[in-house]
Amino acid sequence: MSTYIPIDSASSPLGQDASKTAAVGPSLAFDDQRHLTAHRWLVEETYILDRQDYDAWLETLAEDIHYFMPIRVTTALGTGYDTAKDMAHFDEDKYSLSRRVARFDTGHAWAEDPPSRLRHHLSNVRTFATENENELVVESAVLLFRSRGDVLEPSLLSVGRVDLLRLEDGVWRLARRHIAADESVLRMQNLAVFL
C-alpha cells in the first residue's frame, strides 16, 4: 500500500513537484538501504534540532526547500479536507528560514531568550521510492517536548510529516516538508522553533 501523496499539484503537500515525487508502490522494507539512509538522515536532523544548531540545519536544506505547515480545521466526516485553504502556520523557502535563524542572533528573539529545552521524539518512519532514484518520500511522526524557564508548564506538540529527500552531489538534502499538526488549536505558546 503506497502512502497518500496526491498527484494533483494544487492539493499536494509537495507543491509543484508532486507529479515528479509521487510515491511508487509500498513503503520500503526496514532493512532496505534507502530506508536506512532516510531514517539515519532524520535521526541526525533531530539531533541538530534538539541542539538548536540552526545554522547546521540550514546546511541540510535544498536551495528550493518548501517548508509548509497548513492550519488544521475540524470538519464533518466526509468533507474531504482537514486544512484551511491558503492559510498556514508556515509557508517558507530557504530565504525566509534563514531569516528566522538569523533572528536568533539579534537579541530580539524574545520567545527564545532564555532558549527552550527541546526534545524531538521521532517515530513511525516509512520511506517510499519515487520515479526519480535520487529522491525519497519519507513519512514520520514527531512529538516535540518543549520546556521554557522555571515556572511555565512544559508543552507538547504532535505532528505528522511528509518529507522529500533529494540526493544532490552525493549529499541528501531536505527539499520539501509538509507538517500536519494533530490538533486544530495549537496549545504551544509560539512556534519559534522548527519541526
PDB file of C-alpha atoms in Angstrom:
ATOM      1  CA  MET A   1       0.000   0.000   0.000  1.00  0.00           C
ATOM      2  CA  SER A   2       1.513   3.318  -1.017  1.00  0.00           C
ATOM      3  CA  THR A   3       1.462   6.482   1.024  1.00  0.00           C
ATOM      4  CA  TYR A   4      -1.036   9.276   0.396  1.00  0.00           C
ATOM      5  CA  ILE A   5       0.759  11.767  -1.772  1.00  0.00           C
ATOM      6  CA  PRO A   6      -1.674  13.391  -4.207  1.00  0.00           C
ATOM      7  CA  ILE A   7      -0.569  13.692  -7.803  1.00  0.00           C
ATOM      8  CA  ASP A   8      -2.588  16.887  -8.257  1.00  0.00           C
ATOM      9  CA  SER A   9      -0.025  19.586  -7.513  1.00  0.00           C
ATOM     10  CA  ALA A  10      -2.706  22.044  -6.403  1.00  0.00           C
ATOM     11  CA  SER A  11      -3.570  19.869  -3.395  1.00  0.00           C
ATOM     12  CA  SER A  12      -0.263  18.141  -2.829  1.00  0.00           C
ATOM     13  CA  PRO A  13       1.933  18.780   0.191  1.00  0.00           C
ATOM     14  CA  LEU A  14       4.829  18.588  -2.235  1.00  0.00           C
ATOM     15  CA  GLY A  15       3.521  21.504  -4.285  1.00  0.00           C
ATOM     16  CA  GLN A  16       4.500  21.911  -7.917  1.00  0.00           C
ATOM     17  CA  ASP A  17       6.834  18.916  -7.754  1.00  0.00           C
ATOM     18  CA  ALA A  18       4.057  16.494  -6.788  1.00  0.00           C
ATOM     19  CA  SER A  19       3.911  14.699 -10.121  1.00  0.00           C
ATOM     20  CA  LYS A  20       7.669  14.126 -10.025  1.00  0.00           C
ATOM     21  CA  THR A  21       7.745  12.903  -6.439  1.00  0.00           C
ATOM     22  CA  ALA A  22       4.725  10.651  -6.019  1.00  0.00           C
ATOM     23  CA  ALA A  23       5.495   7.507  -4.063  1.00  0.00           C
ATOM     24  CA  VAL A  24       5.831   4.358  -6.141  1.00  0.00           C
ATOM     25  CA  GLY A  25       4.491   1.174  -4.553  1.00  0.00           C
ATOM     26  CA  PRO A  26       4.519   0.151  -0.901  1.00  0.00           C
ATOM     27  CA  SER A  27       6.861   1.512   1.728  1.00  0.00           C
ATOM     28  CA  LEU A  28      10.404   0.181   1.557  1.00  0.00           C
ATOM     29  CA  ALA A  29      11.433  -2.697   3.805  1.00  0.00           C
ATOM     30  CA  PHE A  30      13.071  -1.666   7.065  1.00  0.00           C
ATOM     31  CA  ASP A  31      16.344  -3.302   6.006  1.00  0.00           C
ATOM     32  CA  ASP A  32      16.340  -1.606   2.584  1.00  0.00           C
ATOM     33  CA  GLN A  33      19.424   0.604   2.296  1.00  0.00           C
ATOM     34  CA  ARG A  34      17.312   3.541   1.063  1.00  0.00           C
ATOM     35  CA  HIS A  35      15.090   3.350   4.152  1.00  0.00           C
ATOM     36  CA  LEU A  36      18.111   3.057   6.442  1.00  0.00           C
ATOM     37  CA  THR A  37      19.644   6.109   4.753  1.00  0.00           C
ATOM     38  CA  ALA A  38      16.459   8.170   5.127  1.00  0.00           C
ATOM     39  CA  HIS A  39      15.956   7.081   8.738  1.00  0.00           C
ATOM     40  CA  ARG A  40      19.522   7.957   9.662  1.00  0.00           C
ATOM     41  CA  TRP A  41      19.143  11.342   7.943  1.00  0.00           C
ATOM     42  CA  LEU A  42      16.072  12.105  10.073  1.00  0.00           C
ATOM     43  CA  VAL A  43      17.792  10.951  13.277  1.00  0.00           C
ATOM     44  CA  GLU A  44      20.777  13.215  12.576  1.00  0.00           C
ATOM     45  CA  GLU A  45      18.450  16.117  11.759  1.00  0.00           C
ATOM     46  CA  THR A  46      16.593  15.539  15.031  1.00  0.00           C
ATOM     47  CA  TYR A  47      19.888  15.744  16.927  1.00  0.00           C
ATOM     48  CA  ILE A  48      20.691  19.059  15.215  1.00  0.00           C
ATOM     49  CA  LEU A  49      17.237  20.475  16.024  1.00  0.00           C
ATOM     50  CA  ASP A  50      17.447  19.373  19.668  1.00  0.00           C
ATOM     51  CA  ARG A  51      20.836  21.126  19.959  1.00  0.00           C
ATOM     52  CA  GLN A  52      19.278  24.173  18.282  1.00  0.00           C
ATOM     53  CA  ASP A  53      22.198  24.328  15.868  1.00  0.00           C
ATOM     54  CA  TYR A  54      20.072  26.036  13.252  1.00  0.00           C
ATOM     55  CA  ASP A  55      22.982  27.135  11.074  1.00  0.00           C
ATOM     56  CA  ALA A  56      23.900  23.460  10.676  1.00  0.00           C
ATOM     57  CA  TRP A  57      20.238  22.666   9.972  1.00  0.00           C
ATOM     58  CA  LEU A  58      20.138  25.225   7.155  1.00  0.00           C
ATOM     59  CA  GLU A  59      23.043  23.373   5.543  1.00  0.00           C
ATOM     60  CA  THR A  60      20.877  20.233   5.314  1.00  0.00           C
ATOM     61  CA  LEU A  61      18.229  22.018   3.225  1.00  0.00           C
ATOM     62  CA  ALA A  62      17.993  22.123  -0.562  1.00  0.00           C
ATOM     63  CA  GLU A  63      18.072  25.577  -2.129  1.00  0.00           C
ATOM     64  CA  ASP A  64      14.456  25.141  -3.279  1.00  0.00           C
ATOM     65  CA  ILE A  65      13.160  23.920   0.100  1.00  0.00           C
ATOM     66  CA  HIS A  66       9.434  24.340   0.736  1.00  0.00           C
ATOM     67  CA  TYR A  67       8.634  24.139   4.470  1.00  0.00           C
ATOM     68  CA  PHE A  68       4.872  24.055   4.854  1.00  0.00           C
ATOM     69  CA  MET A  69       2.550  23.667   7.841  1.00  0.00           C
ATOM     70  CA  PRO A  70      -1.092  24.320   6.942  1.00  0.00           C
ATOM     71  CA  ILE A  71      -3.659  25.271   9.559  1.00  0.00           C
ATOM     72  CA  ARG A  72      -5.758  22.247  10.542  1.00  0.00           C
ATOM     73  CA  VAL A  73      -9.533  22.629  10.739  1.00  0.00           C
ATOM     74  CA  THR A  74     -12.199  20.412  12.225  1.00  0.00           C
ATOM     75  CA  THR A  75     -14.774  19.383   9.632  1.00  0.00           C
ATOM     76  CA  ALA A  76     -17.639  16.925   9.356  1.00  0.00           C
ATOM     77  CA  LEU A  77     -16.917  13.357   8.311  1.00  0.00           C
ATOM     78  CA  GLY A  78     -16.641  13.040   4.550  1.00  0.00           C
ATOM     79  CA  THR A  79     -15.933  16.717   3.896  1.00  0.00           C
ATOM     80  CA  GLY A  80     -12.781  15.807   2.023  1.00  0.00           C
ATOM     81  CA  TYR A  81     -10.388  18.276   3.626  1.00  0.00           C
ATOM     82  CA  ASP A  82      -8.886  18.961   7.031  1.00  0.00           C
ATOM     83  CA  THR A  83      -6.741  22.032   6.364  1.00  0.00           C
ATOM     84  CA  ALA A  84      -7.677  25.650   5.713  1.00  0.00           C
ATOM     85  CA  LYS A  85      -7.184  26.627   2.096  1.00  0.00           C
ATOM     86  CA  ASP A  86      -4.432  29.208   1.625  1.00  0.00           C
ATOM     87  CA  MET A  87      -3.737  29.501   5.369  1.00  0.00           C
ATOM     88  CA  ALA A  88      -0.621  28.164   7.045  1.00  0.00           C
ATOM     89  CA  HIS A  89       1.438  28.480  10.189  1.00  0.00           C
ATOM     90  CA  PHE A  90       4.494  28.214   7.923  1.00  0.00           C
ATOM     91  CA  ASP A  91       4.844  28.523   4.156  1.00  0.00           C
ATOM     92  CA  GLU A  92       8.549  29.151   3.782  1.00  0.00           C
ATOM     93  CA  ASP A  93      11.506  28.903   1.460  1.00  0.00           C
ATOM     94  CA  LYS A  94      15.253  28.868   2.124  1.00  0.00           C
ATOM     95  CA  TYR A  95      15.466  32.649   2.399  1.00  0.00           C
ATOM     96  CA  SER A  96      12.663  33.007   4.957  1.00  0.00           C
ATOM     97  CA  LEU A  97      14.014  30.094   7.000  1.00  0.00           C
ATOM     98  CA  SER A  98      17.475  31.676   7.002  1.00  0.00           C
ATOM     99  CA  ARG A  99      15.974  34.990   8.214  1.00  0.00           C
ATOM    100  CA  ARG A 100      14.255  33.173  11.088  1.00  0.00           C
ATOM    101  CA  VAL A 101      17.562  31.554  12.037  1.00  0.00           C
ATOM    102  CA  ALA A 102      19.437  34.874  11.798  1.00  0.00           C
ATOM    103  CA  ARG A 103      16.897  36.483  14.145  1.00  0.00           C
ATOM    104  CA  PHE A 104      18.065  34.226  16.994  1.00  0.00           C
ATOM    105  CA  ASP A 105      21.385  36.114  16.960  1.00  0.00           C
ATOM    106  CA  THR A 106      19.873  39.612  17.039  1.00  0.00           C
ATOM    107  CA  GLY A 107      18.905  39.742  20.710  1.00  0.00           C
ATOM    108  CA  HIS A 108      15.300  40.379  19.650  1.00  0.00           C
ATOM    109  CA  ALA A 109      14.065  36.770  19.596  1.00  0.00           C
ATOM    110  CA  TRP A 110      12.372  37.123  22.974  1.00  0.00           C
ATOM    111  CA  ALA A 111      10.353  33.923  22.577  1.00  0.00           C
ATOM    112  CA  GLU A 112      13.664  32.046  22.724  1.00  0.00           C
ATOM    113  CA  ASP A 113      15.519  34.046  25.387  1.00  0.00           C
ATOM    114  CA  PRO A 114      16.144  32.085  27.507  1.00  0.00           C
ATOM    115  CA  PRO A 115      16.152  29.302  24.932  1.00  0.00           C
ATOM    116  CA  SER A 116      13.680  26.452  25.087  1.00  0.00           C
ATOM    117  CA  ARG A 117      14.747  22.986  26.140  1.00  0.00           C
ATOM    118  CA  LEU A 118      13.715  20.780  23.239  1.00  0.00           C
ATOM    119  CA  ARG A 119      13.353  17.101  22.543  1.00  0.00           C
ATOM    120  CA  HIS A 120      12.029  15.913  19.174  1.00  0.00           C
ATOM    121  CA  HIS A 121      10.763  12.336  19.570  1.00  0.00           C
ATOM    122  CA  LEU A 122      10.903  10.759  16.103  1.00  0.00           C
ATOM    123  CA  SER A 123       8.874   7.655  15.245  1.00  0.00           C
ATOM    124  CA  ASN A 124       6.839   5.793  12.616  1.00  0.00           C
ATOM    125  CA  VAL A 125       9.340   6.407   9.821  1.00  0.00           C
ATOM    126  CA  ARG A 126       8.253   4.986   6.462  1.00  0.00           C
ATOM    127  CA  THR A 127      10.225   5.514   3.271  1.00  0.00           C
ATOM    128  CA  PHE A 128       8.897   5.347  -0.280  1.00  0.00           C
ATOM    129  CA  ALA A 129      10.735   5.180  -3.574  1.00  0.00           C
ATOM    130  CA  THR A 130       9.851   7.659  -6.299  1.00  0.00           C
ATOM    131  CA  GLU A 131      10.270   7.570 -10.063  1.00  0.00           C
ATOM    132  CA  ASN A 132      13.495   9.520  -9.535  1.00  0.00           C
ATOM    133  CA  GLU A 133      16.159   7.326  -7.918  1.00  0.00           C
ATOM    134  CA  ASN A 134      17.705  10.432  -6.325  1.00  0.00           C
ATOM    135  CA  GLU A 135      14.532  11.294  -4.392  1.00  0.00           C
ATOM    136  CA  LEU A 136      12.761   9.601  -1.491  1.00  0.00           C
ATOM    137  CA  VAL A 137       9.433  10.405   0.122  1.00  0.00           C
ATOM    138  CA  VAL A 138       9.608   9.883   3.886  1.00  0.00           C
ATOM    139  CA  GLU A 139       6.727   9.888   6.363  1.00  0.00           C
ATOM    140  CA  SER A 140       7.408  10.346  10.063  1.00  0.00           C
ATOM    141  CA  ALA A 141       5.767  11.347  13.319  1.00  0.00           C
ATOM    142  CA  VAL A 142       7.342  13.814  15.738  1.00  0.00           C
ATOM    143  CA  LEU A 143       6.365  14.595  19.307  1.00  0.00           C
ATOM    144  CA  LEU A 144       8.032  17.839  20.375  1.00  0.00           C
ATOM    145  CA  PHE A 145       8.614  18.342  24.113  1.00  0.00           C
ATOM    146  CA  ARG A 146       9.378  21.967  24.938  1.00  0.00           C
ATOM    147  CA  SER A 147      10.239  23.487  28.292  1.00  0.00           C
ATOM    148  CA  ARG A 148      10.971  27.167  28.941  1.00  0.00           C
ATOM    149  CA  GLY A 149      12.186  28.821  32.110  1.00  0.00           C
ATOM    150  CA  ASP A 150      11.382  27.624  35.623  1.00  0.00           C
ATOM    151  CA  VAL A 151       7.704  28.477  36.043  1.00  0.00           C
ATOM    152  CA  LEU A 152       5.938  27.677  32.777  1.00  0.00           C
ATOM    153  CA  GLU A 153       4.423  24.254  32.255  1.00  0.00           C
ATOM    154  CA  PRO A 154       6.189  22.245  29.552  1.00  0.00           C
ATOM    155  CA  SER A 155       4.271  21.813  26.322  1.00  0.00           C
ATOM    156  CA  LEU A 156       3.872  19.089  23.729  1.00  0.00           C
ATOM    157  CA  LEU A 157       3.126  19.252  20.020  1.00  0.00           C
ATOM    158  CA  SER A 158       2.418  16.138  17.975  1.00  0.00           C
ATOM    159  CA  VAL A 159       2.787  16.312  14.190  1.00  0.00           C
ATOM    160  CA  GLY A 160       2.992  14.088  11.167  1.00  0.00           C
ATOM    161  CA  ARG A 161       5.461  14.967   8.426  1.00  0.00           C
ATOM    162  CA  VAL A 162       5.853  14.084   4.765  1.00  0.00           C
ATOM    163  CA  ASP A 163       9.333  14.925   3.502  1.00  0.00           C
ATOM    164  CA  LEU A 164      11.058  14.821   0.168  1.00  0.00           C
ATOM    165  CA  LEU A 165      14.757  13.970   0.474  1.00  0.00           C
ATOM    166  CA  ARG A 166      16.876  14.617  -2.597  1.00  0.00           C
ATOM    167  CA  LEU A 167      20.410  13.414  -3.319  1.00  0.00           C
ATOM    168  CA  GLU A 168      22.482  16.394  -4.516  1.00  0.00           C
ATOM    169  CA  ASP A 169      26.193  15.976  -5.242  1.00  0.00           C
ATOM    170  CA  GLY A 170      26.363  12.914  -3.007  1.00  0.00           C
ATOM    171  CA  VAL A 171      24.549  14.584  -0.077  1.00  0.00           C
ATOM    172  CA  TRP A 172      20.917  14.014   0.924  1.00  0.00           C
ATOM    173  CA  ARG A 173      19.047  17.281   1.459  1.00  0.00           C
ATOM    174  CA  LEU A 174      15.534  18.172   2.553  1.00  0.00           C
ATOM    175  CA  ALA A 175      13.650  19.571  -0.438  1.00  0.00           C
ATOM    176  CA  ARG A 176      10.071  19.549   0.905  1.00  0.00           C
ATOM    177  CA  ARG A 177       8.498  19.254   4.335  1.00  0.00           C
ATOM    178  CA  HIS A 178       4.740  19.116   4.850  1.00  0.00           C
ATOM    179  CA  ILE A 179       3.797  19.243   8.538  1.00  0.00           C
ATOM    180  CA  ALA A 180       0.336  18.271   9.784  1.00  0.00           C
ATOM    181  CA  ALA A 181      -0.371  19.141  13.418  1.00  0.00           C
ATOM    182  CA  ASP A 182      -2.538  16.668  15.311  1.00  0.00           C
ATOM    183  CA  GLU A 183      -4.665  19.449  16.790  1.00  0.00           C
ATOM    184  CA  SER A 184      -6.619  22.312  15.263  1.00  0.00           C
ATOM    185  CA  VAL A 185      -5.841  24.804  18.037  1.00  0.00           C
ATOM    186  CA  LEU A 186      -2.168  24.758  18.965  1.00  0.00           C
ATOM    187  CA  ARG A 187      -1.644  24.936  22.708  1.00  0.00           C
ATOM    188  CA  MET A 188       2.056  25.717  22.428  1.00  0.00           C
ATOM    189  CA  GLN A 189       2.619  29.416  23.139  1.00  0.00           C
ATOM    190  CA  ASN A 190       4.556  30.055  19.942  1.00  0.00           C
ATOM    191  CA  LEU A 191       6.287  28.174  17.159  1.00  0.00           C
ATOM    192  CA  ALA A 192       9.642  29.913  17.150  1.00  0.00           C
ATOM    193  CA  VAL A 193      11.372  26.527  16.822  1.00  0.00           C
ATOM    194  CA  PHE A 194      11.482  24.118  13.880  1.00  0.00           C
ATOM    195  CA  LEU A 195       9.704  20.795  13.438  1.00  0.00           C
TER     196      LEU A 195
END
